[in-house]
CSV table of C-alpha atoms in Angstrom, one decimal:
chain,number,residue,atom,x,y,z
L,1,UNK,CA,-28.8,-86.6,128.0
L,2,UNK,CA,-25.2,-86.1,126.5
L,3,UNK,CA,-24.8,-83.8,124.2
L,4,UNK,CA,-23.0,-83.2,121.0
L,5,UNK,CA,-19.3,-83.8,121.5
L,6,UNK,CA,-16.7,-81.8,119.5
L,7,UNK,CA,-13.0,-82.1,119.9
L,8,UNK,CA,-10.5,-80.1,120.0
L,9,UNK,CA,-11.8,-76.9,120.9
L,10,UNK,CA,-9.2,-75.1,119.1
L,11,UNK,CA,-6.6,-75.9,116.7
L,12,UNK,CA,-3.5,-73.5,115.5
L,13,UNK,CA,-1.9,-75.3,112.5
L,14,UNK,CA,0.4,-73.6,109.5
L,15,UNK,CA,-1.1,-73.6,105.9
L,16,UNK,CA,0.0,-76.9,104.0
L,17,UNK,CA,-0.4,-78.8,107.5
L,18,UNK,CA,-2.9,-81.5,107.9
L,19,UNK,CA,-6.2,-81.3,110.9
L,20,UNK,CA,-8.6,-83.4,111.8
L,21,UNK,CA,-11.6,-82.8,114.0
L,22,UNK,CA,-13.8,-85.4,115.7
L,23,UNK,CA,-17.6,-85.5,116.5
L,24,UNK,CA,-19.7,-88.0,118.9
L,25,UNK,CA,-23.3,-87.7,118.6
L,26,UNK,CA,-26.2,-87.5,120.8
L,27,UNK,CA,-26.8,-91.5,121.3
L,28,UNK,CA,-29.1,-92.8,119.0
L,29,UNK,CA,-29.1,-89.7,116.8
L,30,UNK,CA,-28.9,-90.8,112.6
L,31,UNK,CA,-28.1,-87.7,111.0
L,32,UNK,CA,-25.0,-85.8,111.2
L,33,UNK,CA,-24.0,-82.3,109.6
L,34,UNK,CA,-20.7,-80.8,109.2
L,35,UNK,CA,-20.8,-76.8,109.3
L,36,UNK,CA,-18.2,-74.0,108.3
L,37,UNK,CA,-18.4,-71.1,110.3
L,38,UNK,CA,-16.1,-68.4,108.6
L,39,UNK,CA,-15.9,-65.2,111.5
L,40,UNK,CA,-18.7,-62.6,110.6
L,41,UNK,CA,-21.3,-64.9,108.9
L,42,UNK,CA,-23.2,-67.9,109.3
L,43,UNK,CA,-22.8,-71.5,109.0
L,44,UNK,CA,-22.6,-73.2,105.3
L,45,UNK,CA,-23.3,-77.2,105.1
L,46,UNK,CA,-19.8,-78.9,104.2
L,47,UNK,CA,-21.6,-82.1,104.3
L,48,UNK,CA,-24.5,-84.4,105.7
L,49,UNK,CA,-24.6,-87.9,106.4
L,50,UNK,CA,-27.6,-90.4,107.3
L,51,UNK,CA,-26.0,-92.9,109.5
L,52,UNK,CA,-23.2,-94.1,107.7
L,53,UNK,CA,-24.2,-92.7,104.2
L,54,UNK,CA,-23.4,-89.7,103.2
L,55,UNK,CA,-26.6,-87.6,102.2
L,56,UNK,CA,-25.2,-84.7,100.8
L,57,UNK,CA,-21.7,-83.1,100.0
L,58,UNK,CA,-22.2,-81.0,97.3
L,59,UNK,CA,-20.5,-78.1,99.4
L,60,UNK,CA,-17.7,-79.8,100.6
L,61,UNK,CA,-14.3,-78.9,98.9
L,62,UNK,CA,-13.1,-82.1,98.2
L,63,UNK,CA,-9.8,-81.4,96.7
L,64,UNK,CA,-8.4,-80.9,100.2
L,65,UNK,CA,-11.7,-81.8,102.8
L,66,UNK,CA,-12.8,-85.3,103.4
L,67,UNK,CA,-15.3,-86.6,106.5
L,68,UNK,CA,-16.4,-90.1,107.1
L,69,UNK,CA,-18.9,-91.3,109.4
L,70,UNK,CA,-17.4,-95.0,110.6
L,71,UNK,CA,-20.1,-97.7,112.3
L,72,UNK,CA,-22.7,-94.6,112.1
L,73,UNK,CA,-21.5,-92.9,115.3
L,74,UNK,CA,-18.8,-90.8,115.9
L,75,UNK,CA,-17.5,-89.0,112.7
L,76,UNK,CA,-13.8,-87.0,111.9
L,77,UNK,CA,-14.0,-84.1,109.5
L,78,UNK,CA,-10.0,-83.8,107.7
L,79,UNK,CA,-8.5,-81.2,105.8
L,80,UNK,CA,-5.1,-81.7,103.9
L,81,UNK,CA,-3.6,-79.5,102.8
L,82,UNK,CA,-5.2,-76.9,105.2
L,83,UNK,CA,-5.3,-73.1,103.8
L,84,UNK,CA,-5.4,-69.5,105.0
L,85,UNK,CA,-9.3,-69.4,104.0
L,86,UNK,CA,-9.9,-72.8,106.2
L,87,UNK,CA,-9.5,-70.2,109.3
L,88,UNK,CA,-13.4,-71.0,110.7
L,89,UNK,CA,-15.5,-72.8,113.1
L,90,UNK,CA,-16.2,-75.9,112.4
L,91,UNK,CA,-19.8,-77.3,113.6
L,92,UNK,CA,-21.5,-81.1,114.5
L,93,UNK,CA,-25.0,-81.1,114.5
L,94,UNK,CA,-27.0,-84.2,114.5
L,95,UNK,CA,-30.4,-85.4,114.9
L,96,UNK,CA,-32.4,-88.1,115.8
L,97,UNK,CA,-34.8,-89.9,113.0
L,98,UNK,CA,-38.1,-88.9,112.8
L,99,UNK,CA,-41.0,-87.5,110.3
L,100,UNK,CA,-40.7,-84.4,109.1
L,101,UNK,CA,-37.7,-82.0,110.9
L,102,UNK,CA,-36.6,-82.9,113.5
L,103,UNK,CA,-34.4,-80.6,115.9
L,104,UNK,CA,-30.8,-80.1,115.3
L,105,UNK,CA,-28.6,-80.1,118.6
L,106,UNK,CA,-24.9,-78.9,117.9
L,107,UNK,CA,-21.8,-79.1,119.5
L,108,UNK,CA,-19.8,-76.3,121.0
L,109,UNK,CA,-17.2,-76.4,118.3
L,110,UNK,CA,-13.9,-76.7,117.1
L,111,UNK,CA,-12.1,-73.3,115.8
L,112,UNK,CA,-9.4,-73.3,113.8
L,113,UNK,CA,-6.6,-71.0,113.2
L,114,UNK,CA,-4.6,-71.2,109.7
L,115,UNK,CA,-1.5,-69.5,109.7
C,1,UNK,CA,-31.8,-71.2,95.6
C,2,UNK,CA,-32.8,-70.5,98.8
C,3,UNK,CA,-31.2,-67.7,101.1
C,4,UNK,CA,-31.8,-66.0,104.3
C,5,UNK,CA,-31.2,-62.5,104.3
C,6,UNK,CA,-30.4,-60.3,107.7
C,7,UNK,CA,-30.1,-56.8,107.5
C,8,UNK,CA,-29.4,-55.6,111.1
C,9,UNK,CA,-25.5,-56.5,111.7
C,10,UNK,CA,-26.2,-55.0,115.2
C,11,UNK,CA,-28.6,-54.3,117.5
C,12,UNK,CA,-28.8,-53.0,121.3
C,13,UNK,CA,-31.8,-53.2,123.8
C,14,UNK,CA,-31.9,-52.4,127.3
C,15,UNK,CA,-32.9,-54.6,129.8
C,16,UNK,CA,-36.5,-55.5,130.3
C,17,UNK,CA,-37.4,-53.6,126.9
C,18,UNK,CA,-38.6,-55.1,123.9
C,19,UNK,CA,-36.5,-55.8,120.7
C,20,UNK,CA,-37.3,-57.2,117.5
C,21,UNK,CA,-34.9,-58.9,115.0
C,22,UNK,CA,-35.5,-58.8,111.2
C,23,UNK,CA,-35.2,-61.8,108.9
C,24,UNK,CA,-36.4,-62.3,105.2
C,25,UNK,CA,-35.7,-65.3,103.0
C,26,UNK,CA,-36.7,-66.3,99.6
C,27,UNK,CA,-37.6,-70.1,98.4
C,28,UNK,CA,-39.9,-71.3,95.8
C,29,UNK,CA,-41.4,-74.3,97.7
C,30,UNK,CA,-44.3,-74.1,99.6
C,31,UNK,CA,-43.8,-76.5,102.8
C,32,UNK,CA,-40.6,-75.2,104.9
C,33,UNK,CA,-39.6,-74.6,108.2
C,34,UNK,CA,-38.2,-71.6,109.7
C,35,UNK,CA,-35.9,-71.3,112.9
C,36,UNK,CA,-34.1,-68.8,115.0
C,37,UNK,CA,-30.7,-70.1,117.0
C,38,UNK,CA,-28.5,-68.2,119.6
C,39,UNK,CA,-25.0,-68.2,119.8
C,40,UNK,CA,-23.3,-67.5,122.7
C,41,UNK,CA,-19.4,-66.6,123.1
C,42,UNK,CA,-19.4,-70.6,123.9
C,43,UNK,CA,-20.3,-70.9,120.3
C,44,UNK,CA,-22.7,-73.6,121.0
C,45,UNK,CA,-26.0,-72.9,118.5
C,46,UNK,CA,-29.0,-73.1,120.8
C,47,UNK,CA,-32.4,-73.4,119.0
C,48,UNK,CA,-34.7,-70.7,120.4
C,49,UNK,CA,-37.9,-70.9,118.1
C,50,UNK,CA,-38.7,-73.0,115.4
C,51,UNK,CA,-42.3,-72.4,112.7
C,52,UNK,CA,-43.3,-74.6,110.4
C,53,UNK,CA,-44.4,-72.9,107.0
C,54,UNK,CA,-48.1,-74.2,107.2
C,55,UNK,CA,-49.2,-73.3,110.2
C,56,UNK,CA,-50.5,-69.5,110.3
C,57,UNK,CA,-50.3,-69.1,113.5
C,58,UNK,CA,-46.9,-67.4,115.0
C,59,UNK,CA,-45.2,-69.5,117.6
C,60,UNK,CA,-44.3,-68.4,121.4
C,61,UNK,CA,-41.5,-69.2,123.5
C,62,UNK,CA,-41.8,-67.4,126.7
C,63,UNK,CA,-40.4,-64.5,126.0
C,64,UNK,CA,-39.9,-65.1,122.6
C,65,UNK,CA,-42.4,-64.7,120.1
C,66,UNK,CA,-42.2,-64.5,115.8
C,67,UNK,CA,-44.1,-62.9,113.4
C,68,UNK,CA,-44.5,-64.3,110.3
C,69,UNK,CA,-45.7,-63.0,107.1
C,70,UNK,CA,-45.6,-66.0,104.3
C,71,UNK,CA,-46.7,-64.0,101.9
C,72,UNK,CA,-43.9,-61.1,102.2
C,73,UNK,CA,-41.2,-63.8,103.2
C,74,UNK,CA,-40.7,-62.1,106.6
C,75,UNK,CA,-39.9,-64.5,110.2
C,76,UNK,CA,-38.9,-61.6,112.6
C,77,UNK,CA,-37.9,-62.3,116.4
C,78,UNK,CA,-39.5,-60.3,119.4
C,79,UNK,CA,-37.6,-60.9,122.1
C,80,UNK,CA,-39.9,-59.2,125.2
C,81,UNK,CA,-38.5,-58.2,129.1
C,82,UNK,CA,-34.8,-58.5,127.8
C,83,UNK,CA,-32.5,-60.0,130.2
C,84,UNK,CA,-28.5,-59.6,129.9
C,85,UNK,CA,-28.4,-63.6,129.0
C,86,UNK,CA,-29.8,-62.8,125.9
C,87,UNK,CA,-26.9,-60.9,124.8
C,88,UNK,CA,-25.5,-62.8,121.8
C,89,UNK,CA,-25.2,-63.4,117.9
C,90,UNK,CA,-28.8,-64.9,116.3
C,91,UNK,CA,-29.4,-66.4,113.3
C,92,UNK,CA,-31.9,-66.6,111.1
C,93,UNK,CA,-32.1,-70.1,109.4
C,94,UNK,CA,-34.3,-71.9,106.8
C,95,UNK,CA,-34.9,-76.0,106.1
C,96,UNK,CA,-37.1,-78.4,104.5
C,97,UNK,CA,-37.9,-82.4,104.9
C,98,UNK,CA,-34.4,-82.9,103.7
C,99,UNK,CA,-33.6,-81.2,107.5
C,100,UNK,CA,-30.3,-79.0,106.5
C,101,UNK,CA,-30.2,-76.0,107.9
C,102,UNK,CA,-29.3,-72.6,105.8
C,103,UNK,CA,-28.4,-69.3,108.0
C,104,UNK,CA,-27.9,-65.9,107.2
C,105,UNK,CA,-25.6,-63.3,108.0
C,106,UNK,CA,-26.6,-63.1,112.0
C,107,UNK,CA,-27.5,-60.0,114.4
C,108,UNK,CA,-25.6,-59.1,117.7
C,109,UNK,CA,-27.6,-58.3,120.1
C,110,UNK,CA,-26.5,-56.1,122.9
C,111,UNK,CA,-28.1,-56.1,126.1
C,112,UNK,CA,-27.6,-52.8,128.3
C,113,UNK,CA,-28.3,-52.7,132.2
């Protein structure tokens, strides 16, 4: 089984600039997180979404972040303008539907620089 | 609000020996699950152990076992016969039926030959 997909690995861009980052699921897999992984602590929920509906975004900054989760499948995280504080790891996770929790499975990642 | 809470930034075991990893958290509901996920240098968050509040007994993974104390809001890690693979950042993390996931601060563990 394939896993979580992330792309790029890494990303270098100047504060103001634009990035986007892209996630494909594990196949048949409904929910979808979004993580921020600032260096030296753990990973904060930017945003979940249940298929093509978004669950939960309460934590995303949505002056300058915006995700969407097109057909259900693969999702794109953006941020514009990006900032010196945006310098973090940015983690996919999704799981498949099921009663209770279920398991997440993440991707490997996509870091990004702001300079 | 729920938080995870992990007070040992670092720690180092030698290989083969026994290491345990501290973890408290505090929540006011009483059905919960509890997990603990490596992360490599790859950065790629690998589940290792997961409990679910309402069962009593600790779980077991190999080498891995928890203890957890509900009523002192305590979900430790004992990692046993420590190999150098197990040399990486671990995190503590917390979750209910609504299945996002809330981390704390991570311990590095060092593995020495």
């Amino acid at each position: 089984e394939a896993g979580v997909a992330q792309s790029p690995r890494y990303k270098i861009i100047e504060k103001r600039q634009s990035v986007a980052f892209w996630c494909n699921p594990i196949s048949g897999h409904a929910t979808l997180y979004w993580y921020q992984q600032i260096l030296g602590q753990g990973p904060k929920l930017l945003i979940q979404f249940q298929n093509n509906g978004v669950v939960d975004d309460s934590q995303l900054p949505k002056d300058r972040f915006s995700a969407e989760r097109l057909k259900g499948v693969d999702s794109t995280l953006k941020i514009q303008p990006a900032k010196l504080e945006d310098s973090a790891v940015y983690l996919c996770a999704t799981e498949a539907e099921g009663e209770g929790n279920t398991e997440a499975f993440f991707g490997q990642g996509t870091r990004l620089t702001v300079v | 609000a729920q938080t995870v809470t992990q007070s040992q930034p670092e720690m180092s075991v030698q290989e083969a020996e026994t290491v345990t990893l501290s973890c408290t958290y505090d929540t006011s509901e009483s059905d919960y699950y509890l997990f603990w996920y490596k992360q490599p240098p790859s950065r790629q968050m690998i589940l290792v152990i997961r409990q679910e509040a309402y069962k009593q007994q600790n779980a077991t993974e190999n080498r891995f076992s928890v203890n957890f104390q509900k009523a002192a809001k305590s979900f430790s890690l004992k990692i046993s016969d420590s190999q150098l693979g197990d040399a990486a950042m671990y995190f503590c993390a917390y979750s209910t039926d609504t299945d996002k996931l809330i981390f704390g601060t991570g311990t590095r563990l060092q593995v020495f030959p």
